[in-house]
JSON list of C-alpha atoms in Angstrom, two decimals:
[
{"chain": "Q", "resi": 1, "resn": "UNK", "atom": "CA", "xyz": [-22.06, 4.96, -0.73]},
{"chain": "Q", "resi": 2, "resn": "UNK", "atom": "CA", "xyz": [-21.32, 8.53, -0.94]},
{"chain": "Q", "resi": 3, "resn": "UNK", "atom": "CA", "xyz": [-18.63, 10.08, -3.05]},
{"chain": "Q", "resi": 4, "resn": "UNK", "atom": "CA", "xyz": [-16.74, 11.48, 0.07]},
{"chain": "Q", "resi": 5, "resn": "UNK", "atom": "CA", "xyz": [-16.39, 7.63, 1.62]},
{"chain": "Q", "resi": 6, "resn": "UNK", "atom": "CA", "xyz": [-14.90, 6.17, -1.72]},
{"chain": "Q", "resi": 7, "resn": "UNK", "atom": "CA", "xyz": [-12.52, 8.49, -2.00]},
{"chain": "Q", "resi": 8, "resn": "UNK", "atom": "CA", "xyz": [-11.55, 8.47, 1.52]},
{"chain": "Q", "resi": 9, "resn": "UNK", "atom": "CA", "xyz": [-11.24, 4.76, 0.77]},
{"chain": "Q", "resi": 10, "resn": "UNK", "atom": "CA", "xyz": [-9.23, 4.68, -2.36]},
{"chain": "Q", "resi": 11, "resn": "UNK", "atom": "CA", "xyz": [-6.79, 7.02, -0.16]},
{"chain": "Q", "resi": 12, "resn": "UNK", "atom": "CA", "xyz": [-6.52, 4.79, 2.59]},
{"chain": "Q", "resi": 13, "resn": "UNK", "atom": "CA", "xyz": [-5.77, 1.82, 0.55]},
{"chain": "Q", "resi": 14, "resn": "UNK", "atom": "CA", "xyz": [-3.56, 3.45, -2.00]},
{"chain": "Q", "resi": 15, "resn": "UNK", "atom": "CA", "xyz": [-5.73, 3.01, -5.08]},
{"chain": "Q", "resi": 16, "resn": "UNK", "atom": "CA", "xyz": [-3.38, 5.12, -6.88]},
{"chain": "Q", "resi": 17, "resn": "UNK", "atom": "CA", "xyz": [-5.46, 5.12, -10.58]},
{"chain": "Q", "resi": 18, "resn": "UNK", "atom": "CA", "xyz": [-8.80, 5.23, -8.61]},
{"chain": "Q", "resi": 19, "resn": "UNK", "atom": "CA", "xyz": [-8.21, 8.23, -6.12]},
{"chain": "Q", "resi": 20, "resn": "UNK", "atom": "CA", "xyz": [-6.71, 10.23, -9.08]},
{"chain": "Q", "resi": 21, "resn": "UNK", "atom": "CA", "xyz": [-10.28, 9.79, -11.17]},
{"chain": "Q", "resi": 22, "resn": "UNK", "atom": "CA", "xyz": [-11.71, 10.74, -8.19]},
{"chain": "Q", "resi": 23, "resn": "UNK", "atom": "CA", "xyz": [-9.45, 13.81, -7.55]},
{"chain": "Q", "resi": 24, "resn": "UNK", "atom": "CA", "xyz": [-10.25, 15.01, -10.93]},
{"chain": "Q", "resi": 25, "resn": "UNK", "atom": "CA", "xyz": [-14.14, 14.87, -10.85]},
{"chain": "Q", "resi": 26, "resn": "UNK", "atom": "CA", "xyz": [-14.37, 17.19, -7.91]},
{"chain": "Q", "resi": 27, "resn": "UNK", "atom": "CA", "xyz": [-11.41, 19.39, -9.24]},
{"chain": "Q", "resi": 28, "resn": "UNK", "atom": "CA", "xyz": [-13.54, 20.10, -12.07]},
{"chain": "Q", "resi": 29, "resn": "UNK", "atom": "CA", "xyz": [-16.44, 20.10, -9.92]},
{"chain": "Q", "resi": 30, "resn": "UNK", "atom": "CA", "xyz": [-18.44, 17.33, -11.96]},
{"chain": "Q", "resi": 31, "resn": "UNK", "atom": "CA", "xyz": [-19.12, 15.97, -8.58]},
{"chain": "Q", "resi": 32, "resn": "UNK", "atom": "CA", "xyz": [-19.08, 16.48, -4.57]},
{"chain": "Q", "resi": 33, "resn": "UNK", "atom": "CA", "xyz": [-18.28, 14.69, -1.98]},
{"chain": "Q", "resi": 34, "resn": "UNK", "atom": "CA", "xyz": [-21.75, 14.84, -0.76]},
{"chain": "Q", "resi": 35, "resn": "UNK", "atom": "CA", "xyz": [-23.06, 13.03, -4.42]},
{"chain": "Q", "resi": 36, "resn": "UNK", "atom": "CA", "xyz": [-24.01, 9.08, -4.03]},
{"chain": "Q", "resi": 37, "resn": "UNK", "atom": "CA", "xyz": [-21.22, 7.08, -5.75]},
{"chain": "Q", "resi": 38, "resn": "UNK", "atom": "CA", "xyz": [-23.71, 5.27, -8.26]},
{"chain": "Q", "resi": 39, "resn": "UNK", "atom": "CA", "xyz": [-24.79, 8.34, -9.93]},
{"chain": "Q", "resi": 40, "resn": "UNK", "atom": "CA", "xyz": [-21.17, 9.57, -11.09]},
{"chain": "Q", "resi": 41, "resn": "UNK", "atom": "CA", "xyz": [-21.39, 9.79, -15.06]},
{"chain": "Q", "resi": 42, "resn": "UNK", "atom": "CA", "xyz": [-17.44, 8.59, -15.62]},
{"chain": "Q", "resi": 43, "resn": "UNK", "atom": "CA", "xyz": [-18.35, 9.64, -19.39]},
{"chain": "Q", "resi": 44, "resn": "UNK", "atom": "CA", "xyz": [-17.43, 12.81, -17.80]},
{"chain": "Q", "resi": 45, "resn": "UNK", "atom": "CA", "xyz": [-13.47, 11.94, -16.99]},
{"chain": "Q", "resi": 46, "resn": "UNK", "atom": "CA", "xyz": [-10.32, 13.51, -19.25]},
{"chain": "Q", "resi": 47, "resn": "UNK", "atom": "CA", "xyz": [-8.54, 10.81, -19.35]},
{"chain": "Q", "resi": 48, "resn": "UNK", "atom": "CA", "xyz": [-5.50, 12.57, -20.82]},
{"chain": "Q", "resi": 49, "resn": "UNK", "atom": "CA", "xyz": [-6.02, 14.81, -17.51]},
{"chain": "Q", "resi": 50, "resn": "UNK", "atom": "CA", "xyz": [-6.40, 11.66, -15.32]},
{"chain": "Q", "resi": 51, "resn": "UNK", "atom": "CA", "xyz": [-3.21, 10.45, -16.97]},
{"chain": "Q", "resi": 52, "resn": "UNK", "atom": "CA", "xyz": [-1.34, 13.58, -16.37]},
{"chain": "Q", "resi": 53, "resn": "UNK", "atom": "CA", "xyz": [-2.12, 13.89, -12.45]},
{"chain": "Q", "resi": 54, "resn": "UNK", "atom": "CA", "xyz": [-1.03, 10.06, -12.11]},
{"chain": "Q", "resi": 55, "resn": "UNK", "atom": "CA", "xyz": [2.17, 10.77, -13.80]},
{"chain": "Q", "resi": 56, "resn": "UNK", "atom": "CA", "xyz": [2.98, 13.12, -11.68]},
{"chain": "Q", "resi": 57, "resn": "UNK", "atom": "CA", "xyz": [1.16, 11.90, -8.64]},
{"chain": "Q", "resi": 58, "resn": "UNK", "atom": "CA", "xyz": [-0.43, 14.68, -7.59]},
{"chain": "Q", "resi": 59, "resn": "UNK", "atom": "CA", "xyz": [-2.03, 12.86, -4.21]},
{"chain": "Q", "resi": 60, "resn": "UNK", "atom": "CA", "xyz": [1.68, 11.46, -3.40]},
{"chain": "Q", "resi": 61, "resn": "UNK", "atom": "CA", "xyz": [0.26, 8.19, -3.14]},
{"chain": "Q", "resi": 62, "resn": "UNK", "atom": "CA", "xyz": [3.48, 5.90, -2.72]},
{"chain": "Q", "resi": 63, "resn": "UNK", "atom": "CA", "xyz": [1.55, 2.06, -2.03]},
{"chain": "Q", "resi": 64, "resn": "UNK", "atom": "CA", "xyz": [4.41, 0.58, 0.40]},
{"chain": "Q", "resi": 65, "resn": "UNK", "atom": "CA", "xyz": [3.58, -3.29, 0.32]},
{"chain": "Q", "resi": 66, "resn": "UNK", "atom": "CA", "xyz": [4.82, -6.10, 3.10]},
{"chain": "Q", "resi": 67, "resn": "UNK", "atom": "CA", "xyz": [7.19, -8.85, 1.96]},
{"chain": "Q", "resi": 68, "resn": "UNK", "atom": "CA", "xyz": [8.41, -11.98, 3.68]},
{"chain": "Q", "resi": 69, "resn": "UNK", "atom": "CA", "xyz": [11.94, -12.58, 3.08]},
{"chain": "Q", "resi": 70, "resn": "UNK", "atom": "CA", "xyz": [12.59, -16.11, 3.70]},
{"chain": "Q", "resi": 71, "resn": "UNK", "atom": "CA", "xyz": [16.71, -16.27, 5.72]},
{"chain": "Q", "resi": 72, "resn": "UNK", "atom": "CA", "xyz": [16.89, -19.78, 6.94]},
{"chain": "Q", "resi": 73, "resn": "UNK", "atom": "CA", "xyz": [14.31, -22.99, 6.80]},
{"chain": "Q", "resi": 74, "resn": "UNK", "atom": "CA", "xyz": [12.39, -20.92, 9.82]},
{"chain": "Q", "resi": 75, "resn": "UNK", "atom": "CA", "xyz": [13.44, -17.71, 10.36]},
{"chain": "Q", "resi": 76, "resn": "UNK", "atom": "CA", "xyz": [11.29, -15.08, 7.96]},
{"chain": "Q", "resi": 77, "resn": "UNK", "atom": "CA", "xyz": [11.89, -10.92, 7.71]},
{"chain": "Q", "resi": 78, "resn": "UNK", "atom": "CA", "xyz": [8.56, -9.04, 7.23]},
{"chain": "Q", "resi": 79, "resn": "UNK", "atom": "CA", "xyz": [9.96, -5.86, 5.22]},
{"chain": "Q", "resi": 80, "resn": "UNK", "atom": "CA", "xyz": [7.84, -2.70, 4.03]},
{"chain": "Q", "resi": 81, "resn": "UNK", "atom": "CA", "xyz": [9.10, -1.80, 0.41]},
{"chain": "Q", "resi": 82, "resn": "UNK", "atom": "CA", "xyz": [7.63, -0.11, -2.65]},
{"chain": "Q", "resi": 83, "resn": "UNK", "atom": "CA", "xyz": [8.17, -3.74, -4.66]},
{"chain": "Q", "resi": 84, "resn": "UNK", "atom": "CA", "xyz": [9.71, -6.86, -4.74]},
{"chain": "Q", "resi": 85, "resn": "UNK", "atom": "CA", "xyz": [12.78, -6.01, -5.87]},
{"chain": "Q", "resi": 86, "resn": "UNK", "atom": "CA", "xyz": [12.84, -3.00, -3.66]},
{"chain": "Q", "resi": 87, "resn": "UNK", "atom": "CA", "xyz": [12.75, -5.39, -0.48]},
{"chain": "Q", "resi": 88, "resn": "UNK", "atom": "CA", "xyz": [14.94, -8.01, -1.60]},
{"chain": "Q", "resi": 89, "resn": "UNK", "atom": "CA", "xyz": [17.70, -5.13, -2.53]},
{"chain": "Q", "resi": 90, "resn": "UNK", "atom": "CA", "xyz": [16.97, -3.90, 1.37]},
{"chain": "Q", "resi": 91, "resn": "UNK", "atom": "CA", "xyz": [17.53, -7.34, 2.66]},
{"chain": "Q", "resi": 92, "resn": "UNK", "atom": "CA", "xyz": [21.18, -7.86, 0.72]},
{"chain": "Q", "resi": 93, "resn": "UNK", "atom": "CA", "xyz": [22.43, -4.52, 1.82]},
{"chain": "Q", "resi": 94, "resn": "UNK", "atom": "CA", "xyz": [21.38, -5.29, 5.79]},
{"chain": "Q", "resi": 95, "resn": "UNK", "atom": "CA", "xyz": [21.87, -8.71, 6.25]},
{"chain": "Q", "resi": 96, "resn": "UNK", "atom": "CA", "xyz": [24.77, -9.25, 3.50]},
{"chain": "Q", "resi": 97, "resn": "UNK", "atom": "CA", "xyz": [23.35, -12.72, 1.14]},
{"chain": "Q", "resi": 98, "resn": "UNK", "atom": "CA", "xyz": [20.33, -13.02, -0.76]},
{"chain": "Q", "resi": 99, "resn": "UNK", "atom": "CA", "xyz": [17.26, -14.45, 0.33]},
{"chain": "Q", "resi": 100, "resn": "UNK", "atom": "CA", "xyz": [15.67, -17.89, -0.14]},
{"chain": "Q", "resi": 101, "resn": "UNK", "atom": "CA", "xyz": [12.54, -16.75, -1.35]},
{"chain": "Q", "resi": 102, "resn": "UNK", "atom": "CA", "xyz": [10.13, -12.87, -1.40]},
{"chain": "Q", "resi": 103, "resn": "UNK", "atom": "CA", "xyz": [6.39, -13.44, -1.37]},
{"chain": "Q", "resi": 104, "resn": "UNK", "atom": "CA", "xyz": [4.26, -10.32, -1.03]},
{"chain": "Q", "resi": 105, "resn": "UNK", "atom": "CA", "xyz": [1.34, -10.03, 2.06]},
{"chain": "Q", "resi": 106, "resn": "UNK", "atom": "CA", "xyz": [-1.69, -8.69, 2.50]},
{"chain": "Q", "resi": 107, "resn": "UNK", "atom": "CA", "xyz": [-1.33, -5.51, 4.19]},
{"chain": "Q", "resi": 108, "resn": "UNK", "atom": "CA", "xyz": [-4.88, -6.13, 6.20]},
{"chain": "Q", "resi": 109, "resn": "UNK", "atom": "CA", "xyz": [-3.13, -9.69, 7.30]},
{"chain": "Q", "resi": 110, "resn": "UNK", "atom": "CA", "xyz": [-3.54, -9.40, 11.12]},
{"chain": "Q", "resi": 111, "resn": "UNK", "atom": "CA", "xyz": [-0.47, -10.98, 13.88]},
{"chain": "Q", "resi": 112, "resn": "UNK", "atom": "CA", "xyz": [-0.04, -10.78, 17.84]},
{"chain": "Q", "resi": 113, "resn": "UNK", "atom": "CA", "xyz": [2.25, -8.33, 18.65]},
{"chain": "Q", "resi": 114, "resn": "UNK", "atom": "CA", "xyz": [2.71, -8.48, 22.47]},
{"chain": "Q", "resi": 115, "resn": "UNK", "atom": "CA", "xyz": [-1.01, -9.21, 24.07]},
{"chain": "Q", "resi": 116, "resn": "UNK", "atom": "CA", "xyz": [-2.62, -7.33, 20.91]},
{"chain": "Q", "resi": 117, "resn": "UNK", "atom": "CA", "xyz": [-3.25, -8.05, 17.23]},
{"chain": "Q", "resi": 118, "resn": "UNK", "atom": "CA", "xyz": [-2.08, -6.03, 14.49]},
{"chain": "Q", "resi": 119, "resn": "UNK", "atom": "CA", "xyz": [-2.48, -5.91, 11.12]},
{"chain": "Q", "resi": 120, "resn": "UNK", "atom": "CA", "xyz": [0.71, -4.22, 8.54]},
{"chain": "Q", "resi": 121, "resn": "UNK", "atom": "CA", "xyz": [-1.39, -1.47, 7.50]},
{"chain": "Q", "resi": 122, "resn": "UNK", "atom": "CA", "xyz": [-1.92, -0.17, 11.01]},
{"chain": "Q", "resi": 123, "resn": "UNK", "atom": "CA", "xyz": [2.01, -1.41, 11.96]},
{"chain": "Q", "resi": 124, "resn": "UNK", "atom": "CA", "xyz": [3.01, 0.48, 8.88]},
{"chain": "Q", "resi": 125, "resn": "UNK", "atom": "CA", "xyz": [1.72, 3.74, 10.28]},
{"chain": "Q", "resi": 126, "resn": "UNK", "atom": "CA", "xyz": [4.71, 3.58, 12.69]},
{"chain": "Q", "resi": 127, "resn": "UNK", "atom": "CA", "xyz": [7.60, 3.89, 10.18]},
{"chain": "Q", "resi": 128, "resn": "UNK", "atom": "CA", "xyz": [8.59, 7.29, 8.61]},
{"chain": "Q", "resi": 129, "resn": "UNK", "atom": "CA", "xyz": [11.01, 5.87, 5.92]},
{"chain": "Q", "resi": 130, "resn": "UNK", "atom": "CA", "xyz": [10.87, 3.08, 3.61]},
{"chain": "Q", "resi": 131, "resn": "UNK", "atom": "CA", "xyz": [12.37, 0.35, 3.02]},
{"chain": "Q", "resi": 132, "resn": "UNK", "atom": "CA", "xyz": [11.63, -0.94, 6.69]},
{"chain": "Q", "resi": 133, "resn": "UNK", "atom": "CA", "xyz": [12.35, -4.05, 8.14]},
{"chain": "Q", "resi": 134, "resn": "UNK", "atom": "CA", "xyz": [8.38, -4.44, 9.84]},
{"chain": "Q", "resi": 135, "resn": "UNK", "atom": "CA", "xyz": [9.88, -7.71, 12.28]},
{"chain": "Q", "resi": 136, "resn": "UNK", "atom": "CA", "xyz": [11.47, -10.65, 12.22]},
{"chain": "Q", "resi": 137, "resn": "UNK", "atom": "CA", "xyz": [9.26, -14.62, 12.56]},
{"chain": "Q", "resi": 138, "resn": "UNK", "atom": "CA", "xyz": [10.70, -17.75, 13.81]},
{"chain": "Q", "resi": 139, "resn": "UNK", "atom": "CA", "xyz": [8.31, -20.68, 12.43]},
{"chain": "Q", "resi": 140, "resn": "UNK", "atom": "CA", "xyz": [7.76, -23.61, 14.84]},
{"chain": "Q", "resi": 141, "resn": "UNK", "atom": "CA", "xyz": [8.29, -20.81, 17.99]}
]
């Protein structure tokens, strides 16, 4: 794999610690993006540099998850958030009580929206602002 296709991955899926490594090495041109992934020395990193950038997130790398907010025995809120707490908080302030339960989704977990399937990291492309409510599921519908 070549060093341009990991990066572009750890971008894509918010690999916050990984992307920053990755930023550093070709900022101090110890690699390209053209260079094979396996023959990166890592011996090579600053880690105090590394550290520095990811403090203060140089990329702007932000990973919004997807929660399930459980509001009656079958009615479930998918909402976008930065954490747990972050979409439970959003879920008090719009719908006024707290939920039953928060368990945190896969973002490549794919549902039918309409006559098409959808996964939340492609949904999650539509929102501008976050915390977002991402839609609402009736079980047994």
């Amino acid at each position: 794999m070549l060093v341009k296709e990991f990066y572009s991955d750890c971008l894509r899926f918010e690999e916050l610690v990984l992307a920053h490594y990755m930023y550093h090495l070709l900022e101090e041109r110890k690699i390209s993006l053209d260079d094979d992934l396996d023959d990166i020395d890592f011996e090579q990193v600053d880690h105090q540099k590394v550290k520095e950038l990811i403090q203060s997130n140089v990329l702007g790398i932000h990973k919004v998850r997807i929660f399930s907010l459980k509001m009656s025995e079958n009615d479930f809120y998918f909402i976008f958030a930065l954490t747990k707490q972050e979409a439970i908080q959003f879920y008090k302030k719009t719908f006024h009580h707290t939920p039953l339960n928060c368990h945190e989704y896969s973002l490549d977990f794919q549902l039918d929206r309409g006559k098409d399937t959808i996964s939340f990291r492609d949904m999650r492309k539509e929102f501008e602002s976050f915390p977002a409510i991402a839609g609402w599921y009736k079980r047994g519908r």
